[in-house]
XYZ file of C-alpha atoms in Angstrom:
626
model
C -2.421 39.214 53.842
C -3.530 35.612 53.391
C -1.057 32.962 52.122
C -1.820 31.915 48.616
C 0.382 28.916 48.097
C -1.016 25.431 49.172
C -0.305 21.751 48.678
C -2.352 19.936 45.995
C -4.730 17.133 47.348
C -3.381 13.704 46.635
C -6.071 12.859 44.025
C -5.378 16.093 42.022
C -1.621 15.474 42.090
C -2.093 11.986 40.929
C -4.257 13.184 37.956
C -1.598 15.639 36.994
C 1.062 12.820 37.155
C -1.303 10.704 35.038
C -1.132 13.377 32.375
C 2.539 12.329 31.916
C 2.351 8.616 32.411
C -1.148 7.758 31.159
C -1.645 9.571 27.957
C -3.968 7.108 26.243
C -5.102 3.534 26.911
C -1.991 2.161 25.280
C 0.046 3.903 27.987
C -1.826 2.023 30.736
C -1.516 -1.362 28.770
C 2.348 -0.820 28.715
C 2.592 -0.115 32.374
C 0.367 -2.990 33.421
C 2.241 -5.519 31.078
C 5.640 -4.442 32.426
C 4.478 -4.845 35.967
C 3.313 -8.492 35.185
C 6.798 -9.190 33.573
C 8.468 -7.807 36.739
C 6.316 -10.253 38.782
C 8.059 -13.254 37.253
C 4.944 -14.359 35.293
C 5.238 -17.075 32.687
C 1.746 -16.443 31.331
C 0.347 -12.943 30.682
C -3.204 -12.263 29.283
C -4.431 -8.915 28.113
C -8.207 -8.319 27.659
C -9.502 -5.159 26.056
C -13.009 -3.842 25.533
C -13.863 -0.768 23.462
C -10.203 0.018 22.572
C -9.323 0.179 26.290
C -11.877 2.929 27.071
C -14.244 0.582 28.815
C -11.879 -2.143 30.077
C -8.118 -2.954 30.148
C -7.448 -6.139 32.134
C -4.021 -7.942 32.626
C -3.996 -11.370 34.193
C -0.577 -12.976 35.206
C 0.603 -16.057 37.163
C 3.388 -14.158 38.833
C 4.283 -14.165 42.550
C 1.376 -12.070 43.576
C 1.216 -9.556 46.433
C 0.435 -9.659 50.161
C -2.570 -7.589 51.505
C -0.392 -4.844 52.638
C 1.529 -4.654 49.349
C -1.741 -4.687 47.391
C -2.813 -1.629 49.160
C 0.491 0.130 49.097
C 1.019 -0.256 45.377
C -1.505 2.462 44.611
C 0.415 5.069 46.560
C 2.497 7.703 44.716
C 6.111 6.507 44.247
C 5.526 3.217 45.938
C 7.952 0.709 44.408
C 9.641 -2.547 45.300
C 12.640 -1.998 43.012
C 14.452 0.964 44.434
C 15.558 1.405 47.987
C 18.442 3.970 47.604
C 19.968 6.335 44.951
C 22.563 3.834 43.718
C 19.710 1.353 42.773
C 18.430 3.939 40.264
C 21.637 3.286 38.132
C 21.433 -0.469 38.163
C 17.803 -0.809 36.921
C 17.025 -4.085 35.090
C 13.300 -4.255 35.758
C 10.666 -2.641 33.537
C 8.583 -0.475 35.796
C 10.399 1.287 38.713
C 9.071 4.788 39.324
C 5.962 3.831 41.319
C 3.827 6.238 39.395
C 1.927 3.786 37.135
C -0.612 2.298 39.527
C -1.200 5.577 41.347
C -1.778 7.388 37.970
C -4.157 4.679 36.706
C -6.164 4.775 40.021
C -6.544 8.553 39.551
C -8.144 8.389 36.216
C -10.103 5.034 36.208
C -11.957 2.614 38.307
C -9.620 -0.158 39.283
C -10.239 -3.740 40.573
C -7.310 -5.722 41.775
C -7.226 -9.469 42.810
C -3.834 -10.898 43.905
C -2.591 -13.894 45.886
C 0.829 -15.159 46.857
C 1.653 -18.909 46.581
C 2.006 -19.266 50.370
C -1.388 -17.713 51.227
C -4.690 -19.484 51.116
C -6.775 -16.394 50.372
C -6.006 -13.497 48.027
C -6.851 -9.779 48.386
C -9.508 -7.825 46.465
C -9.228 -4.072 46.319
C -11.554 -1.585 44.477
C -10.385 1.988 43.913
C -12.065 4.978 42.315
C -10.522 8.432 41.895
C -7.551 7.419 44.229
C -9.993 6.449 47.050
C -10.234 2.825 48.241
C -13.939 1.901 47.887
C -13.606 -1.859 49.019
C -10.923 -4.030 50.441
C -11.735 -7.676 51.357
C -10.293 -11.251 51.150
C -11.145 -13.320 48.047
C -10.535 -16.638 46.450
C -8.271 -16.312 43.358
C -5.394 -18.080 41.656
C -1.874 -17.271 42.429
C -0.718 -14.151 40.591
C -2.452 -10.834 40.028
C -5.456 -9.699 37.897
C -5.783 -5.909 37.576
C -8.746 -4.486 35.616
C -9.157 -0.751 34.911
C -12.528 0.368 33.754
C -13.953 3.524 32.249
C -10.645 5.257 31.646
C -10.733 9.059 32.148
C -14.126 8.879 33.696
C -13.052 11.473 36.242
C -11.454 13.660 33.506
C -14.007 13.956 30.762
C -11.983 16.477 28.898
C -9.111 14.031 28.538
C -11.500 11.328 27.263
C -12.790 13.621 24.604
C -9.321 13.969 23.085
C -8.894 10.121 22.519
C -8.955 8.984 18.909
C -11.225 6.543 17.264
C -11.450 3.008 18.660
C -9.474 1.618 15.593
C -6.678 4.305 16.202
C -6.385 3.607 19.979
C -6.490 -0.187 19.266
C -3.442 0.088 16.968
C -1.499 1.889 19.626
C -2.467 -0.877 22.156
C -1.388 -3.572 19.686
C 1.989 -1.813 19.233
C 2.631 -1.672 23.005
C 1.651 -5.275 23.299
C 4.012 -6.334 20.500
C 6.950 -4.277 22.082
C 6.622 -6.186 25.343
C 5.938 -9.628 23.771
C 8.914 -9.382 21.547
C 11.256 -8.465 24.412
C 10.261 -11.548 26.367
C 9.855 -14.605 24.004
C 10.090 -16.996 27.014
C 6.651 -15.638 28.310
C 3.279 -16.706 26.933
C 1.227 -13.702 25.789
C -2.327 -13.390 24.642
C -4.461 -10.372 23.576
C -8.252 -10.611 23.448
C -10.252 -7.489 22.105
C -13.982 -7.437 22.430
C -14.223 -11.192 22.887
C -12.019 -12.053 19.952
C -8.450 -13.378 20.434
C -6.023 -11.349 18.268
C -2.792 -12.738 19.552
C -1.856 -16.186 20.935
C 1.920 -16.243 21.330
C 3.358 -19.350 22.856
C 6.635 -19.229 24.814
C 9.557 -20.138 22.740
C 12.912 -18.827 21.304
C 13.432 -15.426 19.816
C 13.105 -16.303 16.220
C 9.789 -18.114 16.997
C 8.443 -14.984 18.647
C 9.665 -12.600 15.758
C 7.988 -14.792 13.218
C 4.785 -15.102 15.383
C 4.540 -11.283 15.599
C 5.668 -10.260 12.117
C 4.087 -13.154 10.137
C 5.146 -16.551 8.710
C 6.191 -14.900 5.386
C 9.369 -13.616 7.164
C 10.544 -17.041 8.411
C 12.934 -17.518 5.395
C 13.891 -13.841 5.145
C 15.658 -13.406 8.562
C 19.387 -13.209 9.002
C 20.748 -13.993 12.521
C 22.810 -11.406 14.215
C 24.950 -12.243 17.291
C 28.164 -10.500 18.511
C 29.416 -10.764 22.051
C 31.970 -8.449 23.593
C 33.057 -7.519 27.141
C 31.337 -4.098 26.672
C 27.991 -5.202 25.240
C 26.214 -8.031 23.335
C 24.145 -7.558 20.208
C 21.811 -10.207 18.903
C 18.556 -10.583 17.019
C 17.555 -10.606 13.381
C 17.703 -8.421 10.332
C 15.687 -8.988 7.189
C 17.500 -9.949 3.867
C 17.656 -7.143 1.285
C 14.765 -8.524 -0.632
C 12.537 -8.077 2.391
C 13.287 -4.266 2.411
C 10.223 -1.995 1.915
C 9.670 1.425 0.308
C 8.480 2.753 3.655
C 9.723 2.140 7.203
C 8.825 -1.494 7.811
C 9.006 -3.479 10.987
C 12.058 -1.979 12.884
C 12.610 -2.673 16.548
C 15.353 -1.911 18.991
C 15.509 -3.236 22.552
C 18.104 -2.273 25.164
C 18.273 -4.571 28.147
C 14.791 -5.993 26.963
C 13.236 -2.527 26.844
C 11.898 -1.270 23.586
C 13.419 2.111 22.511
C 13.282 4.551 19.635
C 16.688 5.668 18.385
C 17.202 7.568 15.002
C 21.003 7.286 15.773
C 20.994 3.486 16.047
C 18.765 3.188 13.002
C 21.147 5.058 10.956
C 23.860 2.464 12.011
C 21.728 -0.271 10.563
C 20.939 1.664 7.407
C 24.733 2.235 6.845
C 25.327 -1.427 7.213
C 22.880 -2.078 4.318
C 24.702 0.412 1.965
C 24.825 -0.873 -1.578
C 22.552 -3.850 -0.680
C 19.212 -1.997 -0.889
C 18.002 1.027 -2.724
C 18.501 4.410 -1.089
C 14.707 4.858 -0.736
C 14.137 1.385 0.974
C 14.050 0.488 4.549
C 15.374 -2.769 6.041
C 13.506 -4.928 8.547
C 15.232 -5.730 11.928
C 14.618 -6.708 15.523
C 17.863 -6.085 17.410
C 18.535 -6.618 21.056
C 21.360 -4.874 22.922
C 22.545 -5.980 26.336
C 24.993 -3.881 28.401
C 25.618 -2.750 31.791
C 22.764 -0.610 33.228
C 25.293 1.883 34.547
C 26.197 2.690 30.986
C 22.725 3.798 29.979
C 20.153 6.209 31.392
C 16.657 5.057 30.923
C 15.157 7.699 33.201
C 15.238 10.635 30.612
C 11.678 10.322 29.400
C 8.281 9.643 31.022
C 7.485 6.658 28.718
C 11.121 5.383 29.008
C 11.076 4.895 25.151
C 13.979 7.426 24.648
C 17.265 6.650 26.540
C 20.808 8.011 26.708
C 23.996 5.937 26.297
C 27.218 6.721 28.121
C 29.111 6.444 24.805
C 26.788 6.474 21.802
C 29.693 6.213 19.146
C 30.783 2.832 20.634
C 27.194 1.533 20.444
C 26.800 2.821 16.969
C 29.974 1.118 15.798
C 29.075 -2.217 17.428
C 25.609 -2.330 15.950
C 26.941 -1.445 12.419
C 29.633 -3.959 12.612
C 27.374 -6.765 13.928
C 24.768 -6.229 11.072
C 27.565 -6.078 8.419
C 29.217 -9.202 9.753
C 25.837 -11.119 9.767
C 25.100 -10.075 6.233
C 28.448 -11.138 4.899
C 28.505 -14.382 6.883
C 25.202 -15.482 5.492
C 26.280 -14.577 1.966
C 23.488 -12.041 1.528
C 25.790 -9.792 -0.399
C 25.489 -10.415 -4.145
C 28.244 -12.682 -5.380
C 28.983 -15.011 -8.291
C 30.297 -18.481 -7.648
C 32.723 -19.568 -10.487
C 33.666 -22.891 -9.005
C 31.969 -26.018 -10.238
C 31.185 -28.941 -7.971
C 33.521 -31.779 -8.494
C 30.842 -34.371 -8.724
C 29.156 -32.419 -11.601
C 32.503 -32.270 -13.366
C 32.682 -36.031 -13.595
C 29.288 -36.296 -15.510
C 29.392 -37.427 -19.194
C 27.389 -34.251 -20.184
C 30.437 -32.138 -18.985
C 33.483 -34.179 -19.491
C 32.678 -35.652 -23.002
C 32.634 -33.436 -26.171
C 29.461 -33.154 -28.145
C 30.376 -34.888 -31.554
C 28.610 -35.134 -34.805
C 27.715 -38.709 -34.118
C 26.105 -37.705 -30.789
C 24.184 -34.987 -32.669
C 22.719 -37.476 -35.255
C 21.747 -39.917 -32.495
C 19.852 -37.141 -30.737
C 18.029 -35.777 -33.907
C 17.036 -39.472 -34.883
C 15.399 -40.023 -31.479
C 11.541 -40.339 -31.257
C 11.457 -37.512 -28.717
C 13.120 -35.076 -31.066
C 10.865 -36.010 -33.973
C 7.774 -35.378 -31.802
C 8.690 -31.773 -31.243
C 9.994 -31.064 -34.831
C 8.038 -33.058 -37.401
C 4.776 -31.768 -38.951
C 1.400 -33.267 -37.907
C 2.676 -33.739 -34.336
C 0.742 -32.467 -31.393
C 3.611 -30.300 -30.138
C 4.530 -28.859 -33.589
C 4.163 -25.087 -33.933
C 4.628 -23.927 -37.579
C 6.806 -20.776 -37.795
C 5.987 -20.175 -41.487
C 4.762 -16.813 -42.864
C 1.569 -18.365 -43.966
C 0.274 -18.810 -40.447
C -3.345 -18.090 -40.068
C -2.729 -16.359 -36.787
C -0.506 -13.762 -38.348
C -3.220 -11.079 -38.798
C -5.225 -11.639 -35.681
C -4.917 -7.974 -34.460
C -6.816 -6.913 -37.624
C -10.037 -8.275 -36.121
C -9.848 -5.733 -33.239
C -9.089 -2.559 -35.274
C -10.698 -0.860 -38.182
C -8.452 0.063 -41.166
C -8.952 3.777 -40.528
C -8.204 3.575 -36.776
C -4.743 2.876 -35.376
C -4.533 -0.082 -32.861
C -3.417 2.145 -30.097
C -6.490 4.282 -30.142
C -8.682 1.571 -28.971
C -6.847 0.779 -25.856
C -5.999 2.791 -22.849
C -2.258 3.755 -22.532
C -0.571 2.033 -19.691
C 2.399 3.287 -17.555
C 4.091 0.682 -15.547
C 1.441 -1.307 -13.641
C -1.293 1.339 -13.928
C -3.378 2.616 -16.614
C -3.710 6.092 -18.015
C -7.277 5.460 -19.327
C -8.839 8.892 -18.876
C -12.428 7.377 -18.969
C -11.883 5.190 -15.966
C -13.826 6.659 -13.077
C -13.837 10.188 -13.853
C -14.737 12.746 -16.469
C -12.194 13.260 -19.325
C -11.021 16.715 -19.976
C -12.334 18.679 -22.967
C -9.529 18.775 -25.582
C -9.324 21.472 -28.253
C -8.883 20.375 -31.922
C -5.599 22.042 -32.890
C -4.174 23.282 -29.545
C -4.280 22.233 -26.098
C -4.584 25.437 -23.850
C -4.255 26.075 -20.082
C -4.006 29.752 -19.174
C -0.984 31.051 -21.198
C 0.466 27.765 -22.061
C -0.181 26.438 -25.551
C 1.063 23.057 -26.580
C 0.324 22.091 -30.218
C -1.182 18.669 -30.824
C 1.439 17.920 -33.360
C 4.412 19.044 -31.233
C 6.925 16.331 -30.490
C 7.487 15.666 -26.811
C 10.829 14.562 -25.515
C 11.639 12.532 -22.487
C 14.778 13.320 -20.610
C 16.600 10.760 -18.427
C 13.367 8.833 -18.353
C 12.243 11.302 -15.608
C 11.383 14.545 -17.199
C 9.117 15.477 -20.148
C 10.098 18.503 -22.324
C 6.878 20.025 -23.915
C 7.346 22.957 -26.320
C 4.970 25.999 -26.062
C 4.522 29.119 -28.139
C 6.557 31.143 -25.722
C 9.272 28.579 -24.514
C 8.950 25.040 -23.136
C 7.742 23.210 -20.074
C 10.013 20.726 -18.000
C 7.481 18.322 -16.425
C 8.511 15.768 -13.764
C 6.549 12.662 -14.723
C 6.219 11.136 -11.295
C 5.185 14.329 -9.551
C 2.704 15.300 -12.371
C 0.968 11.924 -12.182
C 0.884 12.109 -8.422
C -1.114 15.367 -8.727
C -3.451 13.802 -11.407
C -4.216 10.730 -9.168
C -4.582 12.963 -6.087
C -7.483 14.993 -7.700
C -9.093 11.882 -9.141
C -9.143 10.224 -5.707
C -10.296 13.423 -4.014
C -13.400 13.464 -6.258
C -14.090 9.782 -5.601
C -13.514 10.019 -1.896
C -16.137 12.908 -1.575
C -18.967 11.188 -3.012
C -18.259 10.164 -6.575
C -17.210 6.632 -6.177
C -14.608 5.205 -8.619
C -15.191 2.418 -10.916
C -14.561 -1.111 -9.432
C -13.244 -3.851 -11.662
C -14.601 -7.176 -10.164
C -11.950 -9.925 -10.033
C -12.841 -13.171 -11.804
C -10.863 -14.940 -9.128
C -11.002 -13.084 -5.706
C -7.693 -12.915 -3.897
C -7.288 -13.740 -0.287
C -4.959 -11.433 1.755
C -3.592 -12.396 5.182
C -1.964 -9.606 7.269
C -0.606 -9.312 10.819
C -3.130 -8.678 13.585
C -2.052 -5.050 13.981
C -2.463 -4.451 10.196
C -5.852 -6.268 10.279
C -7.124 -3.593 12.752
C -5.854 -0.810 10.463
C -7.302 -2.349 7.309
C -10.750 -2.931 8.838
C -10.829 0.692 9.840
C -9.988 1.713 6.246
C -12.669 -0.410 4.394
C -15.332 2.232 3.958
C -12.789 4.684 2.397
C -11.275 2.061 0.323
C -14.669 1.228 -1.035
C -15.112 4.796 -2.305
C -11.770 4.583 -4.037
C -12.713 1.412 -5.929
C -11.370 -1.317 -3.670
C -13.935 -3.938 -2.820
C -12.309 -5.708 0.183
C -14.328 -7.934 2.641
C -13.271 -9.350 6.156
C -12.711 -13.178 5.875
C -12.130 -14.373 9.331
C -9.181 -13.644 11.646
C -6.572 -11.442 9.945
C -7.796 -12.456 6.501
C -9.501 -10.418 3.895
C -11.032 -11.217 0.377
C -10.273 -8.688 -2.371
C -13.445 -8.816 -4.611
C -12.527 -5.871 -6.761
C -9.943 -3.156 -7.381
C -9.958 0.205 -9.294
C -10.151 -0.232 -13.014
C -6.509 1.050 -13.451
C -4.887 -1.459 -11.209
C -3.444 -4.226 -13.244
C -4.708 -7.818 -12.735
C -2.428 -9.771 -10.341
C -1.087 -6.724 -8.550
C -3.997 -6.203 -6.232
C -2.490 -7.908 -3.189
C 0.795 -6.019 -3.397
C -1.110 -2.764 -3.991
C -3.107 -3.095 -0.632
C 0.030 -4.323 1.332
C 1.951 -1.267 0.127
C -1.015 1.018 0.989
C -1.153 -0.351 4.573
C 2.573 0.102 4.887
C 2.560 3.647 3.723
C -0.527 4.593 5.830
C 1.056 3.199 8.996
C 4.178 5.289 8.531
C 2.535 8.400 7.233
C 4.245 11.553 8.548
C 2.747 12.192 12.019
C 4.045 15.735 12.145
C 1.187 16.949 9.931
C -2.268 16.235 11.068
C -4.559 14.971 8.313
C -7.824 13.153 8.297
C -7.915 9.507 7.728
C -9.423 10.132 4.333
C -6.800 12.645 3.296
C -3.921 10.384 4.480
C -5.415 7.484 2.361
C -5.719 9.671 -0.824
C -2.212 11.036 -0.412
C -0.806 7.443 0.127
C -2.671 6.084 -2.952
C -1.558 8.829 -5.248
C 2.033 8.486 -4.212
C 1.843 4.605 -4.508
C 0.160 4.432 -7.882
C 2.008 7.301 -9.647
C 4.550 6.311 -12.272
C 8.072 6.306 -11.094
C 11.205 8.106 -12.398
C 13.049 5.770 -14.683
C 9.924 4.573 -16.506
C 10.122 4.917 -20.294
C 7.010 6.640 -21.812
C 5.679 6.651 -25.365
C 4.622 9.747 -27.252
C 0.982 9.042 -26.474
C 1.590 8.411 -22.934
C 3.631 11.622 -22.493
C 0.880 13.575 -24.229
C -1.880 12.052 -22.162
C 0.036 12.823 -18.989
C 0.572 16.439 -19.805
C -2.935 16.990 -20.923
C -4.338 15.429 -17.753
C -1.948 17.498 -15.604
C -3.154 20.787 -17.014
C -6.860 19.634 -16.464
C -6.301 19.562 -12.799
C -7.553 22.353 -10.566
C -3.903 22.864 -9.162
C -1.545 21.764 -11.813
C 1.704 23.429 -10.666
C 2.283 21.570 -7.333
C 1.856 18.136 -5.833
C -0.173 17.611 -2.675
C 3.071 18.036 -0.654
C 4.004 21.293 -2.393
C 6.611 20.082 -4.735
C 6.481 21.639 -8.195
C 5.124 19.359 -11.020
C 6.721 21.396 -13.757
C 8.986 24.330 -14.453
C 8.260 26.863 -17.275
C 11.134 28.282 -19.401
C 10.049 31.383 -21.403
C 11.770 32.575 -24.554
C 12.818 35.896 -23.225
C 14.461 34.121 -20.209
C 16.288 31.785 -22.558
C 17.478 34.729 -24.623
C 18.792 36.398 -21.539
C 20.726 33.261 -20.559
C 22.606 33.522 -23.961
C 23.115 37.340 -23.757
C 20.669 38.052 -26.669
């Protein structure tokens, strides 16, 4: 009987390994940038074309490689950083497994140029599908330039699973930021499709954090620094007023390696107890240095998840360091009852305000200017003012003033004519299935969160925020699928500047935003002009509205796969819904309830939470034993 077990050819083995290491273009970017850092470079340039699908090139001025090393680096498990088992537990370099370049060469066409400082000529190598096509001497600067073209050309099925260019570009920018923030002493640049997105000059840590996150955070950072024999914690946390409603910019680095850790994130959150709302998330960029033997970074292919020898000690140190920083910089709210000694010596403080002083003041020319009649600044408070009845010009005697204007809730309007068809109301009763709410029934708001609406057979308990979320979701769904919402043009267009990674995301969302009533146009690098917004977004709130939308979209739950349009609709409905704690008038409550029962699915929100609970009369009777 013939043997059936055989060894895989090298090129197939490398492609299988590539499935673990190179999952998308961003994975290759991470590996190449880390290799450049390990080479001792002071300048690293990343060049991207077609979101990495056509070209990913990293150019560094590091120490370069000899001709033999240049050829060997593409072999599986070839590494300069590990010589024995003990070295594995003292890793301080970024890349060490020797899988990256072999995996890249298995799924892309690679061109490598490299030269050491003590050699006159460099080496040029061209590899395709793990096979060396060309190797020859070449003239090139000291350092290494590696270009990978046509990613996954040899594995078309993998290429088909890549996302849109904008989505892949966001992942690339994230990986670039993770490496750039870990090494502020190195110059980094990122050029995409011929346009420079990042130009990060070498500097100190705060300069790099501000360069990446944006200048608006320069005054909102609190320095963290604690040194002990066991570990060092340093970096920055955002002041409480910089906290966001969604997970903002949060970065952890262990020995200059970016990691994800829900455990350590909880340590920072607990340090912010009573300083920010429970539903807010602080900004932070924290760096932990500790002995490599106390941490295992080899537990995950991407090395973004690590294990500590003693997690509880790390948790306690991080929590204490952040708490100490917030207290030291007086971020915690406090009242200063002491008065400066110099101020106490002033006449205005030390001398009493006598009748004589009062007469001197009232007799002065300045006092008369503001109080006497026929002066330019005088405003007559008398009842005979001609402006008293100005509202009467805008309302007829038969029509109350409130009927001519849309009801507003918070920053957003409940004008049912804005951008969609108003529901047909009945004259005496509003009816939806078996629920009857009389038009003259008095609605009650409970805890500024719930609306109690009596029906013929009991009453409804409506959650105002969840109900409004359902209303907005259906309105936006209609708009996003062809019936564009009304756009209110701004008299003075607003200019919005965002971070480079957010600019990539916002550019990708512009067509969908247009359908939902947002008229936003690109305006140079990282800037956009807001020409118009939906008719129910209050004036002056347009920039905050779009910034919050970007933030929510970025951190939308990745567990459930939605289309880009569906994510946008859900984010907008959640963002613009009235919040619990908002006081509503009778008319506002009635409008909200009536619009809710005009929805196709009135009983649940898009996420499945109930919008109302019905209490029937027979159920209430049973509760009281009747």
